[in-house]
Amino acid sequence: QVIEQDKESPLGYFYTAAVYEVLMQNYRNRSFNKKFNFYINGAIEKGEQLAKKYQNDELLYFYLGGAYGYRAIDRGEAGNWFGAFVDAVKGAEYLEKAIEINPTLYDAYYGFGVYKYWRSVKSKVLWFLPFFTDERQAGINDIRLAISRGQYAQNEAIVVLAGIYRNEKDYHAALELTETLLAKYPDSIHTLRLKGIILVDLE
């Protein structure tokens, strides 16, 4: 309905794609991939067109950054690591622009923090170079800011931060975050699965 009402806006495309991405993540089933790509590519295309006209719109940059971030996740799931990296960099650039325009757009810190953390993890062998610094903690801090003060991305940020703490082998912190979500959404398949994996880690 949003797409029908405003065909030039990326919002309807973005949120429809987000639903398909969540379905694929929750059920570990990529059968929605064609639909996801149709809508996420639509969000990026519409967003890029508007960005040429409106160069000081933090929400437009926020949604563009989120769209590139979702596509980066999907490309990574499909094994397209180069495409995932390119999209992640592009998404982070847009989220950084959004934050520069409006530092109180706290939801934007979620995606930006995720990028900082995983870029540091994946490039840790290059930390000795001046242009590859360890921003893992800075990324975690950004995600925590989105959790505490954001409006839209809090739940997703919680589950992603739990995964990050698991990667850091801080299993008790990861478990605490999953319990926080399950208190609100006891039937969340993705969170239950993550909790199960963490409990296996803890033996």
mmCIF file of C-alpha atoms in Angstrom:
data_model
loop_
_atom_site.group_PDB
_atom_site.id
_atom_site.type_symbol
_atom_site.label_atom_id
_atom_site.label_comp_id
_atom_site.label_asym_id
_atom_site.label_seq_id
_atom_site.Cartn_x
_atom_site.Cartn_y
_atom_site.Cartn_z
ATOM 1 C CA GLN A 1 0.000 0.000 0.000
ATOM 2 C CA VAL A 2 2.870 2.390 0.721
ATOM 3 C CA ILE A 3 4.330 1.649 -2.708
ATOM 4 C CA GLU A 4 0.963 2.299 -4.348
ATOM 5 C CA GLN A 5 0.621 5.644 -2.563
ATOM 6 C CA ASP A 6 4.167 6.857 -3.272
ATOM 7 C CA LYS A 7 5.861 5.050 -6.132
ATOM 8 C CA GLU A 8 8.975 7.226 -5.894
ATOM 9 C CA SER A 9 9.656 6.463 -2.226
ATOM 10 C CA PRO A 10 12.027 3.669 -1.156
ATOM 11 C CA LEU A 11 10.113 3.042 2.107
ATOM 12 C CA GLY A 12 7.543 0.512 0.910
ATOM 13 C CA TYR A 13 10.210 -1.400 -0.975
ATOM 14 C CA PHE A 14 12.558 -1.301 2.020
ATOM 15 C CA TYR A 15 10.079 -2.628 4.575
ATOM 16 C CA THR A 16 8.714 -5.326 2.263
ATOM 17 C CA ALA A 17 12.265 -6.516 1.583
ATOM 18 C CA ALA A 18 12.979 -6.433 5.326
ATOM 19 C CA VAL A 19 10.058 -8.789 6.001
ATOM 20 C CA TYR A 20 11.331 -11.280 3.419
ATOM 21 C CA GLU A 21 14.852 -11.063 4.870
ATOM 22 C CA VAL A 22 13.539 -11.763 8.381
ATOM 23 C CA LEU A 23 11.552 -14.751 7.097
ATOM 24 C CA MET A 24 14.648 -16.170 5.400
ATOM 25 C CA GLN A 25 16.783 -15.625 8.499
ATOM 26 C CA ASN A 26 14.216 -17.026 10.933
ATOM 27 C CA TYR A 27 13.406 -20.168 8.971
ATOM 28 C CA ARG A 28 16.845 -20.650 7.348
ATOM 29 C CA ASN A 29 15.029 -20.829 4.013
ATOM 30 C CA ARG A 30 16.075 -18.813 0.967
ATOM 31 C CA SER A 31 12.929 -19.484 -1.074
ATOM 32 C CA PHE A 32 11.942 -15.803 -0.733
ATOM 33 C CA ASN A 33 15.198 -14.642 -2.309
ATOM 34 C CA LYS A 34 13.746 -13.500 -5.652
ATOM 35 C CA LYS A 35 11.088 -11.406 -3.943
ATOM 36 C CA PHE A 36 13.636 -10.017 -1.515
ATOM 37 C CA ASN A 37 15.947 -8.952 -4.318
ATOM 38 C CA PHE A 38 13.112 -7.340 -6.278
ATOM 39 C CA TYR A 39 12.123 -5.153 -3.335
ATOM 40 C CA ILE A 40 15.593 -4.397 -1.971
ATOM 41 C CA ASN A 41 16.842 -3.406 -5.423
ATOM 42 C CA GLY A 42 13.740 -1.222 -5.750
ATOM 43 C CA ALA A 43 14.523 0.455 -2.431
ATOM 44 C CA ILE A 44 18.111 1.140 -3.505
ATOM 45 C CA GLU A 45 17.101 2.394 -6.943
ATOM 46 C CA LYS A 46 14.403 4.730 -5.593
ATOM 47 C CA GLY A 47 16.651 5.910 -2.787
ATOM 48 C CA GLU A 48 19.575 6.685 -5.085
ATOM 49 C CA GLN A 49 17.291 8.687 -7.381
ATOM 50 C CA LEU A 50 15.975 10.778 -4.480
ATOM 51 C CA ALA A 51 19.475 11.242 -3.043
ATOM 52 C CA LYS A 52 20.424 13.175 -6.178
ATOM 53 C CA LYS A 53 17.646 15.676 -5.421
ATOM 54 C CA TYR A 54 17.702 15.786 -1.619
ATOM 55 C CA GLN A 55 21.251 15.896 -0.294
ATOM 56 C CA ASN A 56 20.517 16.799 3.305
ATOM 57 C CA ASP A 57 17.847 14.244 4.218
ATOM 58 C CA GLU A 58 19.035 12.065 7.101
ATOM 59 C CA LEU A 59 16.072 9.665 6.881
ATOM 60 C CA LEU A 60 16.689 9.077 3.188
ATOM 61 C CA TYR A 61 20.329 8.254 3.945
ATOM 62 C CA PHE A 62 19.205 6.066 6.858
ATOM 63 C CA TYR A 63 16.952 3.951 4.644
ATOM 64 C CA LEU A 64 19.519 3.785 1.844
ATOM 65 C CA GLY A 65 22.145 2.638 4.319
ATOM 66 C CA GLY A 66 19.750 0.048 5.699
ATOM 67 C CA ALA A 67 18.859 -1.205 2.219
ATOM 68 C CA TYR A 68 22.499 -1.694 1.262
ATOM 69 C CA GLY A 69 23.050 -3.374 4.626
ATOM 70 C CA TYR A 70 20.233 -5.864 4.071
ATOM 71 C CA ARG A 71 21.526 -6.654 0.589
ATOM 72 C CA ALA A 72 25.037 -7.119 1.996
ATOM 73 C CA ILE A 73 23.695 -9.680 4.487
ATOM 74 C CA ASP A 74 21.853 -11.531 1.750
ATOM 75 C CA ARG A 75 24.856 -11.550 -0.579
ATOM 76 C CA GLY A 76 27.003 -12.875 2.242
ATOM 77 C CA GLU A 77 24.493 -15.671 2.878
ATOM 78 C CA ALA A 78 24.702 -16.551 -0.819
ATOM 79 C CA GLY A 79 28.521 -16.657 -0.721
ATOM 80 C CA ASN A 80 28.996 -13.462 -2.761
ATOM 81 C CA TRP A 81 31.591 -12.009 -0.391
ATOM 82 C CA PHE A 82 32.854 -9.293 -2.737
ATOM 83 C CA GLY A 83 29.332 -8.042 -3.417
ATOM 84 C CA ALA A 84 28.572 -8.175 0.298
ATOM 85 C CA PHE A 85 31.674 -6.112 1.094
ATOM 86 C CA VAL A 86 30.871 -3.479 -1.546
ATOM 87 C CA ASP A 87 27.305 -3.131 -0.276
ATOM 88 C CA ALA A 88 28.431 -3.001 3.357
ATOM 89 C CA VAL A 89 30.859 -0.152 2.619
ATOM 90 C CA LYS A 90 28.217 1.756 0.667
ATOM 91 C CA GLY A 91 25.631 1.236 3.385
ATOM 92 C CA ALA A 92 28.033 2.421 6.093
ATOM 93 C CA GLU A 93 28.798 5.574 4.096
ATOM 94 C CA TYR A 94 25.115 6.469 3.924
ATOM 95 C CA LEU A 95 24.561 5.725 7.616
ATOM 96 C CA GLU A 96 27.545 7.890 8.508
ATOM 97 C CA LYS A 97 26.046 10.723 6.447
ATOM 98 C CA ALA A 98 22.740 10.323 8.285
ATOM 99 C CA ILE A 99 24.527 10.518 11.655
ATOM 100 C CA GLU A 100 26.547 13.564 10.571
ATOM 101 C CA ILE A 101 23.326 15.392 9.661
ATOM 102 C CA ASN A 102 21.449 14.254 12.767
ATOM 103 C CA PRO A 103 23.540 12.710 15.570
ATOM 104 C CA THR A 104 20.316 11.889 17.458
ATOM 105 C CA LEU A 105 19.122 9.476 14.753
ATOM 106 C CA TYR A 106 20.071 6.645 17.072
ATOM 107 C CA ASP A 107 18.769 3.797 14.919
ATOM 108 C CA ALA A 108 21.440 4.623 12.344
ATOM 109 C CA TYR A 109 24.129 3.728 14.890
ATOM 110 C CA TYR A 110 22.947 0.116 14.778
ATOM 111 C CA GLY A 111 23.962 -0.592 11.178
ATOM 112 C CA PHE A 112 27.040 1.611 11.442
ATOM 113 C CA GLY A 113 28.143 -0.222 14.579
ATOM 114 C CA VAL A 114 27.604 -3.631 12.975
ATOM 115 C CA TYR A 115 29.774 -2.543 10.042
ATOM 116 C CA LYS A 116 32.557 -1.290 12.347
ATOM 117 C CA TYR A 117 32.593 -4.496 14.362
ATOM 118 C CA TRP A 118 32.567 -7.033 11.533
ATOM 119 C CA ARG A 119 34.969 -5.048 9.361
ATOM 120 C CA SER A 120 37.416 -5.163 12.278
ATOM 121 C CA VAL A 121 36.863 -8.891 12.807
ATOM 122 C CA LYS A 122 37.236 -9.811 9.148
ATOM 123 C CA SER A 123 40.313 -7.654 8.637
ATOM 124 C CA LYS A 124 42.044 -8.365 11.948
ATOM 125 C CA VAL A 125 45.163 -9.662 10.204
ATOM 126 C CA LEU A 126 45.658 -6.137 8.841
ATOM 127 C CA TRP A 127 45.286 -4.230 12.112
ATOM 128 C CA PHE A 128 48.979 -3.287 12.011
ATOM 129 C CA LEU A 129 48.251 -1.095 8.976
ATOM 130 C CA PRO A 130 47.223 2.521 9.754
ATOM 131 C CA PHE A 131 43.996 2.321 7.743
ATOM 132 C CA PHE A 132 42.749 -0.892 9.406
ATOM 133 C CA THR A 133 42.113 -0.204 13.075
ATOM 134 C CA ASP A 134 40.362 -2.394 15.621
ATOM 135 C CA GLU A 135 36.927 -0.808 16.017
ATOM 136 C CA ARG A 136 35.213 -3.786 17.600
ATOM 137 C CA GLN A 137 34.438 -2.004 20.878
ATOM 138 C CA ALA A 138 33.398 1.179 19.076
ATOM 139 C CA GLY A 139 30.995 -0.899 17.013
ATOM 140 C CA ILE A 140 29.563 -2.566 20.126
ATOM 141 C CA ASN A 141 29.123 0.855 21.747
ATOM 142 C CA ASP A 142 27.209 2.126 18.710
ATOM 143 C CA ILE A 143 24.895 -0.908 18.763
ATOM 144 C CA ARG A 144 24.265 -0.427 22.476
ATOM 145 C CA LEU A 145 23.361 3.209 21.800
ATOM 146 C CA ALA A 146 20.783 2.075 19.231
ATOM 147 C CA ILE A 147 19.359 -0.410 21.750
ATOM 148 C CA SER A 148 19.045 2.152 24.536
ATOM 149 C CA ARG A 149 17.832 5.146 22.513
ATOM 150 C CA GLY A 150 16.638 3.957 19.107
ATOM 151 C CA GLN A 151 13.008 3.683 18.010
ATOM 152 C CA TYR A 152 12.945 1.089 15.237
ATOM 153 C CA ALA A 153 15.977 -1.191 15.354
ATOM 154 C CA GLN A 154 16.147 -2.083 19.047
ATOM 155 C CA ASN A 155 15.068 -5.727 18.852
ATOM 156 C CA GLU A 156 17.189 -6.499 15.814
ATOM 157 C CA ALA A 157 20.129 -4.755 17.453
ATOM 158 C CA ILE A 158 19.720 -6.900 20.588
ATOM 159 C CA VAL A 159 19.806 -10.196 18.715
ATOM 160 C CA VAL A 160 22.740 -9.073 16.557
ATOM 161 C CA LEU A 161 24.670 -7.923 19.630
ATOM 162 C CA ALA A 162 24.026 -11.318 21.220
ATOM 163 C CA GLY A 163 25.639 -12.895 18.163
ATOM 164 C CA ILE A 164 28.577 -10.516 18.463
ATOM 165 C CA TYR A 165 29.094 -11.389 22.133
ATOM 166 C CA ARG A 166 29.002 -15.050 21.168
ATOM 167 C CA ASN A 167 31.720 -14.344 18.597
ATOM 168 C CA GLU A 168 33.702 -12.647 21.391
ATOM 169 C CA LYS A 169 33.139 -15.808 23.507
ATOM 170 C CA ASP A 170 31.319 -13.729 26.133
ATOM 171 C CA TYR A 171 28.598 -16.356 26.281
ATOM 172 C CA HIS A 172 26.905 -15.160 29.459
ATOM 173 C CA ALA A 173 26.412 -11.642 28.052
ATOM 174 C CA ALA A 174 25.058 -13.192 24.844
ATOM 175 C CA LEU A 175 22.663 -15.409 26.818
ATOM 176 C CA GLU A 176 21.420 -12.450 28.865
ATOM 177 C CA LEU A 177 20.500 -10.584 25.687
ATOM 178 C CA THR A 178 18.577 -13.537 24.255
ATOM 179 C CA GLU A 179 16.654 -13.813 27.533
ATOM 180 C CA THR A 180 15.765 -10.105 27.264
ATOM 181 C CA LEU A 181 14.196 -10.691 23.861
ATOM 182 C CA LEU A 182 12.508 -13.955 24.765
ATOM 183 C CA ALA A 183 10.828 -12.247 27.727
ATOM 184 C CA LYS A 184 9.020 -10.085 25.143
ATOM 185 C CA TYR A 185 8.792 -12.583 22.276
ATOM 186 C CA PRO A 186 8.860 -16.132 23.697
ATOM 187 C CA ASP A 187 8.097 -17.704 20.289
ATOM 188 C CA SER A 188 10.861 -15.921 18.363
ATOM 189 C CA ILE A 189 12.390 -18.754 16.347
ATOM 190 C CA HIS A 190 15.629 -16.932 15.528
ATOM 191 C CA THR A 191 16.202 -16.000 19.183
ATOM 192 C CA LEU A 192 15.384 -19.496 20.426
ATOM 193 C CA ARG A 193 17.813 -20.952 17.917
ATOM 194 C CA LEU A 194 20.529 -18.511 19.007
ATOM 195 C CA LYS A 195 19.901 -19.293 22.677
ATOM 196 C CA GLY A 196 20.222 -23.002 21.926
ATOM 197 C CA ILE A 197 23.555 -22.462 20.158
ATOM 198 C CA ILE A 198 24.872 -20.391 23.083
ATOM 199 C CA LEU A 199 23.827 -23.068 25.571
ATOM 200 C CA VAL A 200 25.751 -25.620 23.488
ATOM 201 C CA ASP A 201 28.760 -23.266 23.652
ATOM 202 C CA LEU A 202 28.396 -23.224 27.436
ATOM 203 C CA GLU A 203 28.024 -27.035 27.486
#
